[in-house]
């Protein structure tokens, strides 16, 4: 029921003491449901939409999905959802996804996923591609910014070195009464013309 669920679960991740928890949701009326936690931590209670559900193990709220709730006969149905830990979710997708080069030596890769729900697989691959492109662009921008900063720093150092060398040269000329070479060249040309 990906994208067609009559409800969505808003989880408070700061109060999640159980990992990979599975829940059952059974609607007993149009706005009331029975929530059960499956597994070793027993929890079963009736709640309503928008009601904050707080226990020592988890905190969540169940909200209706406006566009779906009117057209889906959810009443007197049972649903199940699972709250995955980040690690188990990463491992699930790591096992579902594969990367292959289009040609040997090519920078183009083909990404595929084995997913029961086609729309979910498409959304995952599209988001992965966008995230990958943004990551690559951010890295290139960071390299460019670092390169510009390095060049500017080097230019400042070279500029300081040139200024210091020019001062040393002018001090040497004034101490030793050395004329400018280009001035000497002009005088020689004038003398030879005369």
PDB file of C-alpha atoms in Angstrom:
ATOM      1  CA  UNK A   1       0.000   0.000   0.000  1.00  0.00           C
ATOM      2  CA  UNK A   2       2.963   2.300  -0.616  1.00  0.00           C
ATOM      3  CA  UNK A   3       1.596   5.841  -1.155  1.00  0.00           C
ATOM      4  CA  UNK A   4      -1.950   4.473  -0.723  1.00  0.00           C
ATOM      5  CA  UNK A   5      -1.983   4.007   3.029  1.00  0.00           C
ATOM      6  CA  UNK A   6      -5.009   5.548   4.784  1.00  0.00           C
ATOM      7  CA  UNK A   7      -2.752   6.683   7.641  1.00  0.00           C
ATOM      8  CA  UNK A   8       0.817   7.672   8.374  1.00  0.00           C
ATOM      9  CA  UNK A   9       2.824   7.179  11.530  1.00  0.00           C
ATOM     10  CA  UNK A  10       4.787  10.051  13.041  1.00  0.00           C
ATOM     11  CA  UNK A  11       7.461   8.593  15.270  1.00  0.00           C
ATOM     12  CA  UNK A  12       9.294  10.405  18.059  1.00  0.00           C
ATOM     13  CA  UNK A  13      12.796   9.023  17.499  1.00  0.00           C
ATOM     14  CA  UNK A  14      14.070  10.529  20.768  1.00  0.00           C
ATOM     15  CA  UNK A  15      11.914   8.020  22.674  1.00  0.00           C
ATOM     16  CA  UNK A  16      12.565   4.804  20.785  1.00  0.00           C
ATOM     17  CA  UNK A  17      13.920   2.108  23.074  1.00  0.00           C
ATOM     18  CA  UNK A  18      13.136  -0.852  20.814  1.00  0.00           C
ATOM     19  CA  UNK A  19      14.739  -1.725  17.505  1.00  0.00           C
ATOM     20  CA  UNK A  20      12.990  -3.169  14.468  1.00  0.00           C
ATOM     21  CA  UNK A  21       9.611  -3.010  16.210  1.00  0.00           C
ATOM     22  CA  UNK A  22       6.511  -4.354  14.450  1.00  0.00           C
ATOM     23  CA  UNK A  23       3.066  -2.951  15.134  1.00  0.00           C
ATOM     24  CA  UNK A  24      -0.454  -4.009  14.227  1.00  0.00           C
ATOM     25  CA  UNK A  25      -3.139  -1.390  13.612  1.00  0.00           C
ATOM     26  CA  UNK A  26      -6.748  -2.613  13.581  1.00  0.00           C
ATOM     27  CA  UNK A  27      -9.447  -0.045  12.929  1.00  0.00           C
ATOM     28  CA  UNK A  28     -12.508  -0.608  15.127  1.00  0.00           C
ATOM     29  CA  UNK A  29     -14.295   2.548  13.925  1.00  0.00           C
ATOM     30  CA  UNK A  30     -13.673   5.322  11.411  1.00  0.00           C
ATOM     31  CA  UNK A  31     -11.426   7.245  13.812  1.00  0.00           C
ATOM     32  CA  UNK A  32     -10.505   4.661  16.453  1.00  0.00           C
ATOM     33  CA  UNK A  33      -7.950   1.865  16.159  1.00  0.00           C
ATOM     34  CA  UNK A  34      -6.297  -0.748  18.299  1.00  0.00           C
ATOM     35  CA  UNK A  35      -2.501  -0.537  18.322  1.00  0.00           C
ATOM     36  CA  UNK A  36      -0.502  -3.650  19.254  1.00  0.00           C
ATOM     37  CA  UNK A  37       3.245  -4.017  19.589  1.00  0.00           C
ATOM     38  CA  UNK A  38       4.392  -7.435  18.427  1.00  0.00           C
ATOM     39  CA  UNK A  39       7.297  -9.234  20.038  1.00  0.00           C
ATOM     40  CA  UNK A  40       8.609  -9.499  23.576  1.00  0.00           C
ATOM     41  CA  UNK A  41       7.318  -6.070  24.725  1.00  0.00           C
ATOM     42  CA  UNK A  42       3.568  -6.431  25.062  1.00  0.00           C
ATOM     43  CA  UNK A  43       1.421  -3.409  24.311  1.00  0.00           C
ATOM     44  CA  UNK A  44      -2.190  -3.277  23.187  1.00  0.00           C
ATOM     45  CA  UNK A  45      -4.497  -0.284  23.524  1.00  0.00           C
ATOM     46  CA  UNK A  46      -7.186   1.683  21.684  1.00  0.00           C
ATOM     47  CA  UNK A  47      -6.369   5.141  20.351  1.00  0.00           C
ATOM     48  CA  UNK A  48      -7.704   7.828  18.023  1.00  0.00           C
ATOM     49  CA  UNK A  49      -6.181   9.720  15.118  1.00  0.00           C
ATOM     50  CA  UNK A  50      -3.801  12.551  16.155  1.00  0.00           C
ATOM     51  CA  UNK A  51      -3.584  11.220  19.732  1.00  0.00           C
ATOM     52  CA  UNK A  52      -0.005  11.157  21.087  1.00  0.00           C
ATOM     53  CA  UNK A  53       0.787   7.593  22.152  1.00  0.00           C
ATOM     54  CA  UNK A  54       3.531   7.528  24.785  1.00  0.00           C
ATOM     55  CA  UNK A  55       4.984   4.436  26.420  1.00  0.00           C
ATOM     56  CA  UNK A  56       8.353   3.722  28.048  1.00  0.00           C
ATOM     57  CA  UNK A  57       9.440   2.004  24.782  1.00  0.00           C
ATOM     58  CA  UNK A  58       8.106   4.313  22.054  1.00  0.00           C
ATOM     59  CA  UNK A  59       6.175   7.500  21.292  1.00  0.00           C
ATOM     60  CA  UNK A  60       4.156   8.014  18.132  1.00  0.00           C
ATOM     61  CA  UNK A  61       0.990   9.420  16.592  1.00  0.00           C
ATOM     62  CA  UNK A  62      -1.187   8.012  13.841  1.00  0.00           C
ATOM     63  CA  UNK A  63      -2.504  10.580  11.372  1.00  0.00           C
ATOM     64  CA  UNK A  64      -5.020  10.109   8.542  1.00  0.00           C
ATOM     65  CA  UNK A  65      -3.777  10.688   4.993  1.00  0.00           C
ATOM     66  CA  UNK A  66      -6.319  13.141   3.575  1.00  0.00           C
ATOM     67  CA  UNK A  67      -6.326  11.999  -0.069  1.00  0.00           C
ATOM     68  CA  UNK A  68      -6.432   8.277   0.736  1.00  0.00           C
ATOM     69  CA  UNK A  69      -8.744   7.998   3.729  1.00  0.00           C
ATOM     70  CA  UNK A  70     -11.911   8.874   1.772  1.00  0.00           C
ATOM     71  CA  UNK A  71     -11.339   6.407  -1.069  1.00  0.00           C
ATOM     72  CA  UNK A  72      -9.898   3.399   0.816  1.00  0.00           C
ATOM     73  CA  UNK A  73     -12.230   1.190   2.869  1.00  0.00           C
ATOM     74  CA  UNK A  74      -9.875   1.044   5.851  1.00  0.00           C
ATOM     75  CA  UNK A  75     -12.616   0.495   8.451  1.00  0.00           C
ATOM     76  CA  UNK A  76     -12.477  -2.952  10.126  1.00  0.00           C
ATOM     77  CA  UNK A  77      -9.168  -3.711   8.418  1.00  0.00           C
ATOM     78  CA  UNK A  78      -5.873  -4.660   9.945  1.00  0.00           C
ATOM     79  CA  UNK A  79      -2.528  -3.139   8.973  1.00  0.00           C
ATOM     80  CA  UNK A  80       1.018  -3.801  10.011  1.00  0.00           C
ATOM     81  CA  UNK A  81       4.016  -1.470  10.020  1.00  0.00           C
ATOM     82  CA  UNK A  82       7.586  -1.867  11.126  1.00  0.00           C
ATOM     83  CA  UNK A  83       9.945   0.712  12.596  1.00  0.00           C
ATOM     84  CA  UNK A  84      13.356  -0.219  11.226  1.00  0.00           C
ATOM     85  CA  UNK A  85      16.637   0.704  12.817  1.00  0.00           C
ATOM     86  CA  UNK A  86      18.936   2.634  10.486  1.00  0.00           C
ATOM     87  CA  UNK A  87      21.397  -0.261  10.428  1.00  0.00           C
ATOM     88  CA  UNK A  88      18.819  -2.895   9.431  1.00  0.00           C
ATOM     89  CA  UNK A  89      17.318  -0.584   6.783  1.00  0.00           C
ATOM     90  CA  UNK A  90      20.759   0.073   5.283  1.00  0.00           C
ATOM     91  CA  UNK A  91      21.481  -3.670   5.227  1.00  0.00           C
ATOM     92  CA  UNK A  92      18.120  -4.396   3.552  1.00  0.00           C
ATOM     93  CA  UNK A  93      18.783  -1.901   0.761  1.00  0.00           C
ATOM     94  CA  UNK A  94      22.418  -2.922   0.463  1.00  0.00           C
ATOM     95  CA  UNK A  95      21.266  -6.459  -0.337  1.00  0.00           C
ATOM     96  CA  UNK A  96      18.571  -5.239  -2.772  1.00  0.00           C
ATOM     97  CA  UNK A  97      20.695  -2.875  -4.865  1.00  0.00           C
ATOM     98  CA  UNK A  98      23.308  -3.638  -7.501  1.00  0.00           C
ATOM     99  CA  UNK A  99      25.742  -1.518  -9.526  1.00  0.00           C
ATOM    100  CA  UNK A 100      27.206  -2.490 -12.908  1.00  0.00           C
ATOM    101  CA  UNK A 101      29.423  -0.521 -15.318  1.00  0.00           C
ATOM    102  CA  UNK A 102      27.790   0.055 -18.696  1.00  0.00           C
ATOM    103  CA  UNK A 103      31.168  -0.468 -20.441  1.00  0.00           C
ATOM    104  CA  UNK A 104      34.555  -1.432 -19.143  1.00  0.00           C
ATOM    105  CA  UNK A 105      36.464   1.725 -18.192  1.00  0.00           C
ATOM    106  CA  UNK A 106      33.310   3.859 -18.385  1.00  0.00           C
ATOM    107  CA  UNK A 107      32.189   6.330 -15.717  1.00  0.00           C
ATOM    108  CA  UNK A 108      28.547   5.450 -16.363  1.00  0.00           C
ATOM    109  CA  UNK A 109      27.005   2.842 -14.091  1.00  0.00           C
ATOM    110  CA  UNK A 110      23.698   1.036 -14.200  1.00  0.00           C
ATOM    111  CA  UNK A 111      21.901   0.927 -10.858  1.00  0.00           C
ATOM    112  CA  UNK A 112      19.138  -1.604 -10.242  1.00  0.00           C
ATOM    113  CA  UNK A 113      17.094  -2.701  -7.282  1.00  0.00           C
ATOM    114  CA  UNK A 114      15.056  -5.776  -6.444  1.00  0.00           C
ATOM    115  CA  UNK A 115      11.912  -4.467  -4.738  1.00  0.00           C
ATOM    116  CA  UNK A 116       8.432  -5.964  -4.319  1.00  0.00           C
ATOM    117  CA  UNK A 117       6.825  -2.558  -4.787  1.00  0.00           C
ATOM    118  CA  UNK A 118       7.826  -1.040  -8.142  1.00  0.00           C
ATOM    119  CA  UNK A 119       6.906   2.552  -7.166  1.00  0.00           C
ATOM    120  CA  UNK A 120       8.955   2.298  -3.984  1.00  0.00           C
ATOM    121  CA  UNK A 121      11.941   0.960  -5.953  1.00  0.00           C
ATOM    122  CA  UNK A 122      11.667   3.787  -8.509  1.00  0.00           C
ATOM    123  CA  UNK A 123      11.435   6.413  -5.758  1.00  0.00           C
ATOM    124  CA  UNK A 124      14.473   4.936  -4.000  1.00  0.00           C
ATOM    125  CA  UNK A 125      16.601   4.883  -7.170  1.00  0.00           C
ATOM    126  CA  UNK A 126      15.569   8.429  -8.129  1.00  0.00           C
ATOM    127  CA  UNK A 127      16.409   9.725  -4.651  1.00  0.00           C
ATOM    128  CA  UNK A 128      19.713   7.820  -4.674  1.00  0.00           C
ATOM    129  CA  UNK A 129      20.641   9.390  -8.038  1.00  0.00           C
ATOM    130  CA  UNK A 130      19.724  12.911  -6.873  1.00  0.00           C
ATOM    131  CA  UNK A 131      21.611  12.462  -3.596  1.00  0.00           C
ATOM    132  CA  UNK A 132      24.648  11.088  -5.429  1.00  0.00           C
ATOM    133  CA  UNK A 133      24.680  13.988  -7.907  1.00  0.00           C
ATOM    134  CA  UNK A 134      24.312  16.537  -5.087  1.00  0.00           C
ATOM    135  CA  UNK A 135      27.129  14.867  -3.142  1.00  0.00           C
ATOM    136  CA  UNK A 136      29.395  14.914  -6.212  1.00  0.00           C
ATOM    137  CA  UNK A 137      28.533  18.554  -6.927  1.00  0.00           C
ATOM    138  CA  UNK A 138      29.185  19.526  -3.300  1.00  0.00           C
ATOM    139  CA  UNK A 139      32.569  17.754  -3.399  1.00  0.00           C
ATOM    140  CA  UNK A 140      33.531  19.501  -6.668  1.00  0.00           C
ATOM    141  CA  UNK A 141      32.457  22.867  -5.262  1.00  0.00           C
ATOM    142  CA  UNK A 142      34.458  22.237  -2.092  1.00  0.00           C
ATOM    143  CA  UNK A 143      37.537  21.324  -4.148  1.00  0.00           C
ATOM    144  CA  UNK A 144      37.094  24.508  -6.219  1.00  0.00           C
ATOM    145  CA  UNK A 145      36.712  26.657  -3.093  1.00  0.00           C
ATOM    146  CA  UNK A 146      39.788  25.052  -1.513  1.00  0.00           C
ATOM    147  CA  UNK A 147      41.798  25.530  -4.740  1.00  0.00           C
ATOM    148  CA  UNK A 148      40.833  29.219  -4.964  1.00  0.00           C
ATOM    149  CA  UNK A 149      41.702  29.753  -1.292  1.00  0.00           C
ATOM    150  CA  UNK A 150      45.071  28.013  -1.798  1.00  0.00           C
ATOM    151  CA  UNK A 151      45.873  30.109  -4.906  1.00  0.00           C
ATOM    152  CA  UNK A 152      44.903  33.342  -3.145  1.00  0.00           C
ATOM    153  CA  UNK A 153      47.080  32.403  -0.161  1.00  0.00           C
ATOM    154  CA  UNK A 154      50.006  31.587  -2.472  1.00  0.00           C
ATOM    155  CA  UNK A 155      49.516  34.859  -4.410  1.00  0.00           C
ATOM    156  CA  UNK A 156      49.623  36.823  -1.153  1.00  0.00           C
ATOM    157  CA  UNK A 157      52.873  35.056  -0.230  1.00  0.00           C
ATOM    158  CA  UNK A 158      54.390  35.718  -3.675  1.00  0.00           C
ATOM    159  CA  UNK A 159      53.238  39.351  -3.554  1.00  0.00           C
ATOM    160  CA  UNK A 160      54.853  39.785  -0.125  1.00  0.00           C
ATOM    161  CA  UNK A 161      58.074  38.151  -1.408  1.00  0.00           C
ATOM    162  CA  UNK A 162      58.150  40.410  -4.493  1.00  0.00           C
ATOM    163  CA  UNK A 163      57.561  43.519  -2.378  1.00  0.00           C
ATOM    164  CA  UNK A 164      60.373  42.518  -0.022  1.00  0.00           C
ATOM    165  CA  UNK A 165      62.723  41.790  -2.969  1.00  0.00           C
ATOM    166  CA  UNK A 166      61.870  45.159  -4.559  1.00  0.00           C
ATOM    167  CA  UNK A 167      62.647  46.960  -1.290  1.00  0.00           C
ATOM    168  CA  UNK A 168      65.978  45.124  -0.995  1.00  0.00           C
ATOM    169  CA  UNK A 169      66.846  46.016  -4.606  1.00  0.00           C
ATOM    170  CA  UNK A 170      65.975  49.704  -4.104  1.00  0.00           C
ATOM    171  CA  UNK A 171      67.988  49.803  -0.874  1.00  0.00           C
ATOM    172  CA  UNK A 172      70.950  48.244  -2.693  1.00  0.00           C
ATOM    173  CA  UNK A 173      70.704  50.801  -5.545  1.00  0.00           C
ATOM    174  CA  UNK A 174      70.491  53.769  -3.217  1.00  0.00           C
ATOM    175  CA  UNK A 175      73.393  52.534  -1.056  1.00  0.00           C
ATOM    176  CA  UNK A 176      75.617  51.755  -4.035  1.00  0.00           C
ATOM    177  CA  UNK A 177      74.383  54.591  -6.238  1.00  0.00           C
ATOM    178  CA  UNK A 178      73.479  52.189  -9.046  1.00  0.00           C
ATOM    179  CA  UNK A 179      71.512  53.684 -11.919  1.00  0.00           C
ATOM    180  CA  UNK A 180      68.563  52.052 -13.510  1.00  0.00           C
ATOM    181  CA  UNK A 181      69.659  49.669 -16.300  1.00  0.00           C
ATOM    182  CA  UNK A 182      67.020  50.964 -18.665  1.00  0.00           C
ATOM    183  CA  UNK A 183      68.145  54.540 -17.952  1.00  0.00           C
ATOM    184  CA  UNK A 184      71.766  53.506 -18.701  1.00  0.00           C
ATOM    185  CA  UNK A 185      70.631  51.919 -21.963  1.00  0.00           C
ATOM    186  CA  UNK A 186      68.868  55.119 -23.023  1.00  0.00           C
ATOM    187  CA  UNK A 187      72.000  57.181 -22.237  1.00  0.00           C
ATOM    188  CA  UNK A 188      74.213  54.870 -24.331  1.00  0.00           C
ATOM    189  CA  UNK A 189      71.825  55.114 -27.305  1.00  0.00           C
ATOM    190  CA  UNK A 190      71.752  58.930 -27.010  1.00  0.00           C
ATOM    191  CA  UNK A 191      75.565  59.060 -26.847  1.00  0.00           C
ATOM    192  CA  UNK A 192      75.909  56.818 -29.889  1.00  0.00           C
ATOM    193  CA  UNK A 193      73.400  58.968 -31.795  1.00  0.00           C
ATOM    194  CA  UNK A 194      75.358  62.129 -30.894  1.00  0.00           C
TER     195      UNK A 194
END
